[in-house]
Amino acid sequence: LAKVAIVGSGFIGRAWAISYARAGNDVALWDQDAGAPAAALDYIDGVLGTLNENGLLNGRSPAEVRGHMSAAATLEEALDGASHVQENTPEVVEIKREIYTRLDALAGPDTVLASSTSGILPSAFTEHLKGRARCLVVHPINPPYLVPAAEVVPAPWTDPAVVIRTRDFLIAAGHAPIVMKKEVDGFVMNRMQGALLQEAFRLVEEGYASIEDVDIGIRDGLALRWSFMGPFETIDLNAPGGVRDYVERYYPLFARMHETQQHMADWKGKLLDGIEVDRRTKLPKDKLVERQVWRDRRLMALAAHKRRAADEIGE
Amino acid sequence: LAKVAIVGSGFIGRAWAISYARAGNDVALWDQDAGAPAAALDYIDGVLGTLNENGLLNGRSPAEVRGHMSAAATLEEALDGASHVQENTPEVVEIKREIYTRLDALAGPDTVLASSTSGILPSAFTEHLKGRARCLVVHPINPPYLVPAAEVVPAPWTDPAVVIRTRDFLIAAGHAPIVMKKEVDGFVMNRMQGALLQEAFRLVEEGYASIEDVDIGIRDGLALRWSFMGPFETIDLNAPGGVRDYVERYYPLFARMHETQQHMADWKGKLLDGIEVDRRTKLPKDKLVERQVWRDRRLMALAAHKRRAADEIGE
């Protein structure tokens, strides 16, 4: 097991801290706001109790997991002895460049420097570094202690051995790493989310279905199987002869649809106005935070269910 | 409650029978193969036991649900007194036209004639009918007794009152109807599945990720939240100010991605060869059926989990 430095201890950083410490790693939290690590640790104390009630601490006690975490007073202290750095600063390329310059200067030569960025390519902020071969993106879906998938995205100059080491480190922490072969805008998950959202916006814009109907189609329909199989395994099991049989049966339908699925709906203007009215009618603005708490409780219950189902029925 | 006629008692028809009878409707099964309804009822007996063990019979006993079902010797007998017909004949437009001609001639004037077709528009096989105003599509995701979503798709001449009556009938049977305002290839769910699959195929074709990595991105990532919220609610809760805030933050990323998301990957040829090799390496052809059984068990456990979570945490 290893020491992890969390650089930037806000929303994403503190969630990573839980995930890494739960796996037995020592985790040092640092932030340029000197009060942030202590605030993160307070928040984490509450989360650990709930995770424990849901059987999601891998048999460890909250105190044991908490005992693996500490607040670092300086960046140097956080990096001292760290084999993995998880950087979670704001999504601004200049800020990423600056912090990576500091990280590369201060961290030992074998330390992996991983960024949580969702929207910036790793090449955009690591090219100038002497140690750029140990830099890459490890992008979570929040919160990583409930969502196993994490994208490992190399820049063109990232050492393949660093990619493999990072993949193995994530697997050891209970994650399901997606190892990209090269970088691209949106990585894997946001590209698929984007493709699906484009169609969701088109269906509403063109008057085929309501916003709620689109949500029903996913939450009470497609996403049930997707939530334990993914889209390729789903189609592989959806025709008697497997994926080739599926494509032979449904290719004409998907190809015909595709003719009207290439344009981008206007995400702003009247369409967005309508979507916002619909959502705010269902959920007033002052209830958003309460609903986010509901979402996190449902996500935790689902994570616990998936572990049970994998044990009892198989994965 | 009502009488339902199942026309075509194969894979889809027998699954609908369970869903409708579980809600207390009387269900008559008919098939042009005279032995099919009895075979369907045998199969159903096994499923009812498993559903009962998972608490998915709405408090009814298997015997009670089974008592609502019968095999009809003739189409006339099946239709006698039926208020809803669920048609599940093969996906061939000529067959649909022919069975709809018979159904329209034999069914009482107030009987709704709903087709389970996934790939044929309702206008393609109902235009010629005197009673075309009571015809529409009700497309399930299989099996409907585990997946609540069902698409209600009117032809241009479908009576809006028939759409509403069908929607209410489905809701009373525990379904989550998607009420389309007009027909379009792929309806809502296959259009969204298609958009996502297009990106999945592109990511693999262009060498960004493996087939398994794409599946991880959905089953261990995006589909967790989607499985209880849908894509619009997901983005509404994913920015502090709701959906408008989300679009303002991420529009540039999604618009940039969209530039490279418009073409259709070659679903056949070398790409499909590679996908098939990958899938058959993970799951040999002779294990497909076993894995489908696993899928249905996981789906049933998930359905039971969702009911529990909705009760305990809220919907």
XYZ file of C-alpha atoms in Angstrom:
630
model
C 0.000 0.000 0.000
C 0.990 3.516 -0.647
C 0.831 7.138 0.335
C -1.503 9.352 -1.657
C -1.387 13.137 -1.722
C -4.702 14.886 -2.341
C -3.976 18.280 -3.882
C -7.100 20.405 -3.667
C -9.393 19.191 -0.887
C -12.802 20.393 -2.079
C -15.727 18.335 -3.291
C -13.735 15.943 -5.502
C -10.550 15.765 -3.434
C -12.270 14.737 -0.223
C -14.254 12.056 -2.065
C -11.030 10.601 -3.489
C -9.532 10.667 0.002
C -12.294 8.355 1.235
C -11.874 5.984 -1.683
C -8.088 5.713 -1.322
C -8.026 5.510 2.484
C -10.776 2.868 2.515
C -8.380 0.660 0.530
C -5.748 1.067 3.239
C -3.600 3.761 1.670
C -2.277 6.658 3.762
C -3.802 9.867 2.469
C -2.510 13.400 3.070
C -4.877 16.227 2.189
C -3.565 19.599 1.108
C -5.233 22.709 -0.259
C -4.008 26.205 -0.991
C -6.796 27.347 1.319
C -5.171 26.394 4.646
C -8.522 25.613 6.323
C -9.826 23.293 3.597
C -8.192 19.987 4.666
C -9.601 20.204 8.204
C -13.047 21.048 6.803
C -12.742 18.090 4.420
C -11.873 15.755 7.304
C -14.921 16.933 9.273
C -17.116 16.242 6.278
C -15.462 12.860 5.767
C -16.243 11.816 9.377
C -19.941 12.051 8.555
C -19.652 10.138 5.296
C -17.657 7.283 6.864
C -20.474 6.571 9.318
C -23.024 6.282 6.520
C -20.711 4.143 4.385
C -20.182 1.835 7.340
C -23.954 1.421 7.856
C -24.202 0.378 4.212
C -21.352 -2.122 4.449
C -19.183 -0.078 2.100
C -15.934 0.194 4.106
C -14.509 -3.176 3.027
C -14.711 -4.545 6.568
C -12.733 -1.630 8.040
C -14.125 0.560 10.802
C -14.712 4.280 10.237
C -11.978 5.006 12.808
C -9.507 2.797 10.985
C -10.195 4.489 7.641
C -10.077 7.909 9.271
C -6.772 6.956 10.872
C -5.236 6.694 7.400
C -5.985 10.355 6.676
C -4.236 13.526 7.726
C -4.178 17.209 6.882
C -0.871 18.434 5.468
C 0.225 21.958 6.338
C 2.365 22.371 3.242
C 2.448 20.916 -0.261
C 5.956 19.599 0.492
C 4.644 17.691 3.495
C 1.756 16.237 1.465
C 4.089 15.058 -1.293
C 6.735 13.621 1.009
C 6.853 9.888 0.278
C 3.726 9.949 -1.891
C 3.603 7.467 -4.755
C 0.336 8.844 -6.197
C -0.856 12.445 -6.328
C -4.517 13.140 -7.066
C -4.876 16.752 -8.152
C -8.288 18.452 -7.891
C -7.787 22.157 -8.513
C -10.286 24.308 -10.473
C -10.986 23.479 -14.134
C -8.844 26.290 -15.561
C -5.920 25.349 -17.757
C -3.610 28.086 -16.346
C -4.245 26.853 -12.798
C -3.534 23.259 -13.859
C -0.281 24.341 -15.558
C 0.860 26.229 -12.513
C 0.108 23.491 -9.995
C 1.681 20.867 -12.250
C 4.827 22.966 -12.488
C 4.994 22.978 -8.685
C 4.124 19.293 -8.383
C 6.750 18.241 -10.911
C 9.411 20.292 -9.134
C 8.558 19.027 -5.632
C 7.521 15.394 -6.047
C 9.983 12.516 -6.047
C 10.849 11.151 -9.506
C 8.659 8.034 -9.174
C 5.536 9.830 -8.002
C 2.592 9.626 -10.403
C 0.849 12.972 -10.938
C -2.828 12.305 -11.729
C -5.374 15.027 -12.433
C -9.129 14.697 -11.770
C -9.974 17.081 -14.631
C -13.063 16.214 -16.658
C -12.730 18.813 -19.375
C -9.034 19.479 -20.022
C -6.781 17.141 -21.979
C -3.656 16.035 -20.098
C -1.445 17.325 -22.929
C -2.748 20.867 -22.299
C -0.965 21.302 -18.969
C 1.950 18.847 -18.851
C 3.938 19.350 -22.088
C 6.408 21.778 -20.539
C 7.382 19.554 -17.636
C 10.632 17.670 -17.209
C 8.647 14.856 -15.583
C 5.788 14.880 -18.069
C 6.099 11.110 -18.593
C 4.615 10.527 -15.108
C 1.619 12.811 -15.694
C -1.876 11.686 -16.730
C -5.559 12.172 -15.996
C -7.536 9.984 -13.594
C -11.081 11.289 -13.972
C -13.749 10.040 -11.545
C -17.500 10.212 -11.583
C -18.392 11.827 -8.348
C -18.308 10.533 -5.707
C -15.590 7.964 -6.464
C -16.247 6.082 -3.201
C -19.643 5.089 -4.680
C -18.936 5.005 -8.432
C -16.141 2.579 -9.360
C -15.425 3.761 -12.921
C -12.474 6.124 -13.363
C -10.877 7.180 -16.648
C -7.119 6.826 -16.985
C -6.091 9.152 -19.829
C -2.493 9.425 -21.003
C -0.974 12.409 -22.780
C 1.057 11.486 -25.884
C 4.206 11.506 -23.723
C 2.898 9.574 -20.730
C 5.038 6.510 -19.992
C 2.949 3.365 -20.638
C 4.393 1.889 -17.430
C 2.850 4.788 -15.510
C -0.527 4.008 -17.083
C -0.267 0.373 -16.019
C 0.908 1.243 -12.518
C -2.014 3.672 -12.138
C -4.490 1.126 -13.461
C -3.285 -1.471 -10.963
C -3.332 1.043 -8.125
C -6.968 1.905 -8.931
C -7.991 -1.743 -9.157
C -6.387 -2.379 -5.760
C -8.524 0.482 -4.411
C -11.694 -1.194 -5.694
C -12.039 0.960 -8.786
C -12.928 -0.078 -12.319
C -10.397 1.824 -14.429
C -11.122 2.691 -18.063
C -7.703 2.774 -19.668
C -7.778 5.054 -22.690
C -5.239 4.435 -25.415
C -5.020 8.159 -26.260
C -6.639 11.399 -25.167
C -9.795 12.868 -26.707
C -12.257 15.574 -25.611
C -14.812 14.161 -23.162
C -12.792 10.969 -22.631
C -15.061 7.900 -22.763
C -17.865 8.626 -20.326
C -18.705 12.207 -21.230
C -18.563 11.288 -24.910
C -21.208 8.637 -24.336
C -23.197 10.915 -22.049
C -22.912 13.639 -24.702
C -24.150 11.374 -27.493
C -27.126 10.323 -25.384
C -27.881 13.897 -24.287
C -27.762 15.098 -27.904
C -30.537 12.638 -28.715
C -32.444 13.533 -25.542
C -32.390 17.229 -26.496
C -33.397 16.407 -30.104
C -36.361 14.259 -29.013
C -37.683 17.120 -26.899
C -36.893 19.846 -29.444
C -38.680 17.998 -32.218
C -41.739 17.353 -30.093
C -41.590 13.557 -29.967
C -41.460 13.232 -26.210
C -41.420 15.208 -22.977
C -38.424 15.666 -20.694
C -40.009 13.306 -18.172
C -40.646 10.704 -20.895
C -36.969 10.774 -21.854
C -35.998 10.262 -18.215
C -38.474 7.379 -17.903
C -36.956 5.724 -20.973
C -33.575 5.597 -19.235
C -34.349 5.201 -15.516
C -37.248 2.742 -15.935
C -35.947 1.233 -19.155
C -32.486 1.136 -20.726
C -30.350 1.898 -17.679
C -31.595 -1.103 -15.711
C -29.579 -3.566 -17.762
C -26.831 -1.050 -18.473
C -26.281 -0.635 -14.722
C -24.784 -4.115 -14.471
C -23.776 -4.993 -18.048
C -22.857 -2.005 -20.211
C -24.057 -1.463 -23.802
C -21.904 -4.055 -25.600
C -22.742 -6.923 -23.282
C -26.399 -5.836 -23.441
C -26.603 -6.192 -27.216
C -24.489 -9.359 -27.121
C -27.165 -10.975 -24.923
C -30.088 -9.448 -26.816
C -30.057 -11.745 -29.839
C -29.867 -15.540 -29.780
C -26.577 -15.623 -31.704
C -24.785 -12.838 -29.832
C -23.529 -9.446 -30.975
C -23.160 -10.302 -34.688
C -26.707 -11.633 -34.771
C -27.891 -8.460 -33.015
C -26.172 -6.204 -35.541
C -27.579 -8.214 -38.449
C -31.101 -7.879 -37.027
C -31.032 -4.235 -35.969
C -28.457 -2.549 -38.187
C -31.101 -1.348 -40.667
C -33.105 0.306 -37.874
C -30.041 1.978 -36.315
C -28.708 3.100 -39.694
C -32.098 4.591 -40.634
C -32.319 6.412 -37.303
C -28.797 7.718 -37.649
C -29.847 9.814 -40.656
C -31.791 12.071 -38.298
C -29.382 11.903 -35.360
C -26.473 13.948 -36.641
C -27.437 17.550 -35.986
C -27.064 19.274 -32.651
C -30.270 20.574 -31.118
C -30.138 24.154 -29.899
C -29.265 23.515 -26.245
C -29.897 27.130 -25.332
C -32.795 29.449 -26.232
C -36.375 28.224 -26.081
C -35.511 24.557 -25.643
C -33.475 25.179 -22.498
C -36.170 27.575 -21.234
C -38.713 24.768 -21.556
C -36.478 22.204 -19.903
C -35.797 24.555 -17.020
C -39.508 25.299 -16.517
C -40.241 21.574 -16.526
C -37.504 20.736 -14.051
C -38.236 23.675 -11.724
C -41.929 22.734 -11.731
C -40.987 19.219 -10.596
C -38.236 20.410 -8.293
C -38.157 24.023 -7.124
C -34.718 25.612 -6.936
C -34.734 25.650 -3.138
C -35.169 21.850 -3.115
C -32.125 21.099 -5.298
C -29.805 20.457 -2.363
C -32.321 18.185 -0.641
C -32.718 16.218 -3.874
C -28.920 15.900 -4.196
C -28.912 14.335 -0.734
C -31.638 11.942 -1.933
C -29.530 11.109 -5.010
C -26.485 10.300 -2.898
C -28.558 8.068 -0.607
C -30.010 6.236 -3.593
C -26.543 5.892 -5.119
C -25.203 4.456 -1.871
C -28.082 1.973 -1.630
C -27.447 0.966 -5.242
C -23.716 0.500 -4.603
C -24.550 -1.756 -1.646
C -27.087 -3.661 -3.771
C -24.557 -4.200 -6.563
C -21.993 -5.650 -4.147
C -24.619 -8.015 -2.715
C -25.893 -9.041 -6.147
C -22.347 -9.659 -7.400
C -21.707 -11.915 -4.394
C -24.996 -13.789 -4.566
C -25.703 -13.993 -8.287
C -22.303 -13.329 -9.800
C -20.613 -10.576 -11.749
C -59.907 -4.179 -14.116
C -60.103 -5.564 -17.572
C -59.669 -8.458 -19.893
C -56.516 -8.524 -21.989
C -55.991 -10.653 -25.083
C -52.407 -11.697 -25.790
C -52.080 -12.321 -29.532
C -48.864 -14.193 -30.154
C -47.764 -16.090 -27.039
C -44.011 -16.370 -27.578
C -41.230 -14.665 -25.681
C -42.812 -11.186 -25.537
C -46.452 -12.248 -25.278
C -45.959 -14.482 -22.269
C -43.979 -11.774 -20.486
C -46.800 -9.278 -21.051
C -49.257 -11.871 -19.726
C -47.392 -11.942 -16.410
C -47.309 -8.175 -16.154
C -51.018 -7.714 -16.904
C -52.267 -10.627 -14.775
C -50.100 -9.537 -11.825
C -52.117 -6.299 -11.830
C -55.354 -8.280 -11.529
C -56.436 -8.270 -15.170
C -57.850 -11.404 -16.777
C -55.511 -12.488 -19.548
C -56.355 -14.806 -22.456
C -53.392 -16.113 -24.447
C -53.755 -16.998 -28.102
C -51.269 -17.969 -30.773
C -51.641 -19.216 -34.317
C -49.536 -22.166 -33.183
C -52.226 -24.009 -31.165
C -49.719 -25.430 -28.654
C -48.040 -22.120 -27.830
C -50.434 -20.783 -25.145
C -50.143 -23.948 -23.042
C -46.350 -23.866 -23.396
C -46.394 -20.212 -22.378
C -48.438 -21.006 -19.275
C -45.996 -23.752 -18.278
C -43.127 -21.305 -18.610
C -45.066 -18.666 -16.674
C -45.593 -21.061 -13.731
C -41.835 -21.141 -13.209
C -41.427 -17.377 -13.476
C -44.233 -16.656 -10.995
C -42.449 -18.641 -8.296
C -39.253 -16.645 -8.732
C -41.119 -13.337 -8.850
C -42.880 -14.274 -5.632
C -39.576 -15.040 -3.887
C -38.397 -11.564 -4.878
C -41.548 -9.856 -3.628
C -42.544 -8.817 -7.130
C -46.152 -10.070 -7.293
C -47.726 -7.024 -5.611
C -48.827 -9.081 -2.621
C -50.650 -11.642 -4.765
C -49.818 -15.343 -4.657
C -48.498 -17.152 -7.741
C -51.727 -19.191 -7.803
C -53.860 -16.066 -7.747
C -51.931 -14.481 -10.630
C -51.994 -17.752 -12.552
C -55.736 -17.955 -11.952
C -56.171 -14.794 -14.013
C -54.651 -16.464 -17.091
C -56.115 -18.871 -19.591
C -55.309 -20.294 -22.998
C -57.805 -19.374 -25.707
C -58.518 -21.954 -28.393
C -59.538 -19.380 -31.001
C -58.784 -15.736 -31.686
C -62.527 -15.010 -31.313
C -62.487 -16.507 -27.827
C -59.410 -14.507 -26.848
C -60.955 -11.246 -28.051
C -64.383 -11.833 -26.509
C -64.874 -9.058 -23.958
C -61.251 -7.870 -24.182
C -60.666 -4.159 -23.650
C -56.947 -4.324 -24.514
C -55.207 -6.500 -27.095
C -51.427 -6.890 -26.911
C -50.181 -8.162 -30.264
C -46.781 -9.900 -30.449
C -46.471 -11.475 -33.879
C -43.190 -11.545 -35.860
C -41.575 -8.256 -36.899
C -42.701 -8.411 -40.539
C -44.937 -5.645 -41.812
C -47.075 -7.976 -43.954
C -47.762 -10.203 -40.934
C -48.698 -7.185 -38.833
C -51.051 -5.933 -41.561
C -52.754 -9.281 -41.821
C -53.233 -9.827 -38.090
C -54.456 -6.254 -37.650
C -57.023 -6.795 -40.417
C -58.306 -9.805 -38.488
C -58.178 -8.058 -35.121
C -60.049 -5.013 -36.402
C -62.745 -7.204 -37.921
C -63.195 -9.400 -34.832
C -62.670 -7.122 -31.833
C -65.457 -5.060 -30.273
C -65.450 -1.381 -31.260
C -63.993 -0.171 -27.944
C -61.119 -2.653 -27.805
C -57.662 -1.065 -27.992
C -55.330 -2.862 -30.428
C -51.748 -2.420 -29.183
C -48.697 -3.838 -30.957
C -45.434 -4.753 -29.212
C -43.394 -3.994 -32.348
C -40.014 -2.359 -31.770
C -39.103 -1.621 -35.348
C -42.256 -0.923 -37.360
C -44.172 2.355 -37.197
C -47.852 1.988 -36.269
C -48.863 3.848 -39.438
C -47.269 1.085 -41.543
C -49.869 -1.551 -40.687
C -53.048 0.237 -39.560
C -53.857 2.832 -42.244
C -56.259 0.569 -44.132
C -58.408 -0.304 -41.120
C -61.891 0.958 -40.377
C -60.953 0.988 -36.698
C -57.513 2.513 -37.151
C -58.273 5.153 -34.507
C -58.003 2.489 -31.775
C -54.655 1.150 -33.000
C -51.236 2.096 -31.594
C -47.904 0.654 -30.477
C -47.120 -0.307 -26.877
C -43.473 -1.316 -27.043
C -41.894 -2.956 -23.969
C -38.323 -3.613 -22.996
C -38.204 -7.288 -22.334
C -39.286 -8.620 -19.935
C -42.031 -6.093 -19.122
C -42.706 -7.697 -15.725
C -39.234 -6.478 -14.660
C -38.763 -3.325 -16.751
C -41.504 -0.739 -16.149
C -40.911 1.535 -19.168
C -43.176 0.975 -22.185
C -43.518 3.235 -25.222
C -47.003 4.303 -26.251
C -46.743 5.378 -29.888
C -49.731 6.724 -31.805
C -50.137 6.659 -35.575
C -51.263 9.989 -37.076
C -54.875 8.743 -36.911
C -54.848 7.269 -33.407
C -57.584 8.777 -31.242
C -55.940 10.813 -28.436
C -58.484 9.317 -26.029
C -57.141 5.854 -26.874
C -53.621 7.041 -26.050
C -54.777 8.354 -22.680
C -56.770 5.234 -21.891
C -53.764 3.060 -22.751
C -51.440 5.206 -20.659
C -53.761 4.912 -17.658
C -54.161 1.179 -18.176
C -50.366 0.752 -18.175
C -49.937 2.890 -15.075
C -52.569 0.803 -13.285
C -50.500 -2.274 -14.216
C -47.400 -0.765 -12.587
C -45.790 0.387 -15.817
C -44.055 3.680 -16.548
C -45.487 4.654 -19.934
C -43.578 6.925 -22.289
C -46.293 8.704 -24.227
C -44.936 9.778 -27.588
C -46.613 12.715 -29.284
C -45.964 11.272 -32.771
C -44.256 8.270 -34.307
C -40.594 8.140 -35.329
C -38.178 5.309 -36.166
C -36.739 3.777 -32.988
C -39.301 5.515 -30.783
C -37.622 7.043 -27.707
C -35.606 4.226 -26.164
C -33.986 2.736 -29.241
C -33.152 6.244 -30.470
C -31.257 6.897 -27.241
C -29.707 3.438 -27.278
C -28.749 4.023 -30.907
C -27.094 7.366 -30.183
C -25.106 5.825 -27.348
C -24.159 2.751 -29.404
C -22.992 4.959 -32.275
C -20.517 6.589 -29.895
C -19.552 3.231 -28.384
C -18.718 1.857 -31.844
C -16.830 5.055 -32.767
C -14.703 4.954 -29.591
C -13.653 1.398 -30.369
C -13.203 1.979 -34.118
C -10.973 4.986 -33.536
C -8.852 3.172 -30.988
C -9.609 5.289 -27.934
C -10.919 2.497 -25.757
C -11.625 -1.220 -25.672
C -15.066 -2.838 -25.755
C -14.709 -3.726 -22.084
C -13.701 -0.148 -21.216
C -16.849 1.169 -22.902
C -18.951 -1.279 -20.893
C -17.185 -0.251 -17.670
C -17.945 3.399 -18.410
C -21.661 2.620 -18.426
C -22.127 -0.222 -15.925
C -19.671 1.068 -13.311
C -20.161 4.726 -14.175
C -22.944 6.581 -15.962
C -25.752 4.052 -15.634
C -25.645 4.019 -11.847
C -27.309 7.421 -11.551
C -29.285 6.954 -14.763
C -30.877 3.803 -13.312
C -32.902 5.862 -10.844
C -32.902 9.391 -12.320
C -32.643 9.549 -16.101
C -30.336 11.891 -18.031
C -32.216 15.169 -17.573
C -32.588 14.861 -13.817
C -28.949 13.768 -13.651
C -27.665 16.963 -15.273
C -30.189 19.062 -13.330
C -28.592 17.835 -10.094
C -25.034 17.990 -11.421
C -24.516 21.746 -11.172
C -25.324 23.931 -8.161
C -27.849 26.041 -10.084
C -29.641 23.208 -11.886
C -29.928 22.354 -15.575
C -29.296 25.871 -16.921
C -26.154 26.150 -14.829
C -25.069 22.714 -16.086
C -25.552 23.695 -19.728
C -23.662 26.951 -19.199
C -20.733 25.073 -17.654
C -20.536 22.117 -20.039
C -22.019 23.323 -23.325
C -18.592 24.180 -24.778
C -17.299 20.654 -24.040
C -20.386 18.927 -25.486
C -20.432 21.192 -28.565
C -16.720 20.529 -29.197
C -17.242 16.781 -28.856
C -20.244 16.847 -31.151
C -18.010 17.877 -34.058
C -16.538 14.375 -34.041
C -19.735 12.508 -33.118
C -21.738 12.807 -36.303
C -20.466 10.034 -38.528
C -21.545 6.443 -38.298
C -18.797 3.941 -37.564
C -18.734 0.920 -39.821
C -20.747 -1.486 -37.667
C -19.843 -4.409 -39.878
C -16.509 -5.529 -41.329
C -13.385 -5.491 -39.195
C -14.905 -3.578 -36.304
C -17.665 -6.128 -35.775
C -15.142 -8.957 -36.222
C -13.090 -7.470 -33.384
C -16.103 -6.951 -31.153
C -17.235 -10.499 -31.719
C -13.787 -11.924 -30.944
C -13.679 -9.885 -27.745
C -17.151 -10.931 -26.616
C -16.696 -14.612 -27.535
C -13.377 -14.647 -25.663
C -15.151 -13.362 -22.547
C -18.249 -15.455 -23.118
C -18.115 -18.490 -25.447
C -21.152 -18.982 -27.639
C -22.291 -22.038 -25.696
C -22.477 -19.924 -22.519
C -24.788 -17.261 -23.970
C -27.962 -18.855 -22.624
C -26.476 -19.300 -19.157
C -25.436 -15.649 -19.155
C -28.950 -14.609 -20.203
C -30.259 -16.459 -17.153
C -27.724 -14.549 -15.040
C -28.892 -11.267 -16.633
C -32.518 -11.989 -15.797
C -31.623 -12.852 -12.197
C -29.642 -9.635 -11.835
C -32.491 -7.677 -13.416
C -34.961 -9.228 -10.986
C -32.728 -8.426 -7.996
C -32.387 -4.856 -9.284
C -36.158 -4.498 -9.709
C -36.627 -5.683 -6.117
C -33.905 -3.287 -4.932
C -35.525 -0.345 -6.733
C -38.894 -1.016 -5.090
C -37.253 -1.206 -1.667
C -35.172 1.924 -2.230
C -38.208 3.844 -3.477
C -40.084 2.880 -0.302
C -37.238 3.562 2.104
C -35.479 6.551 0.532
C -38.116 7.922 -1.812
C -38.684 8.117 -5.528
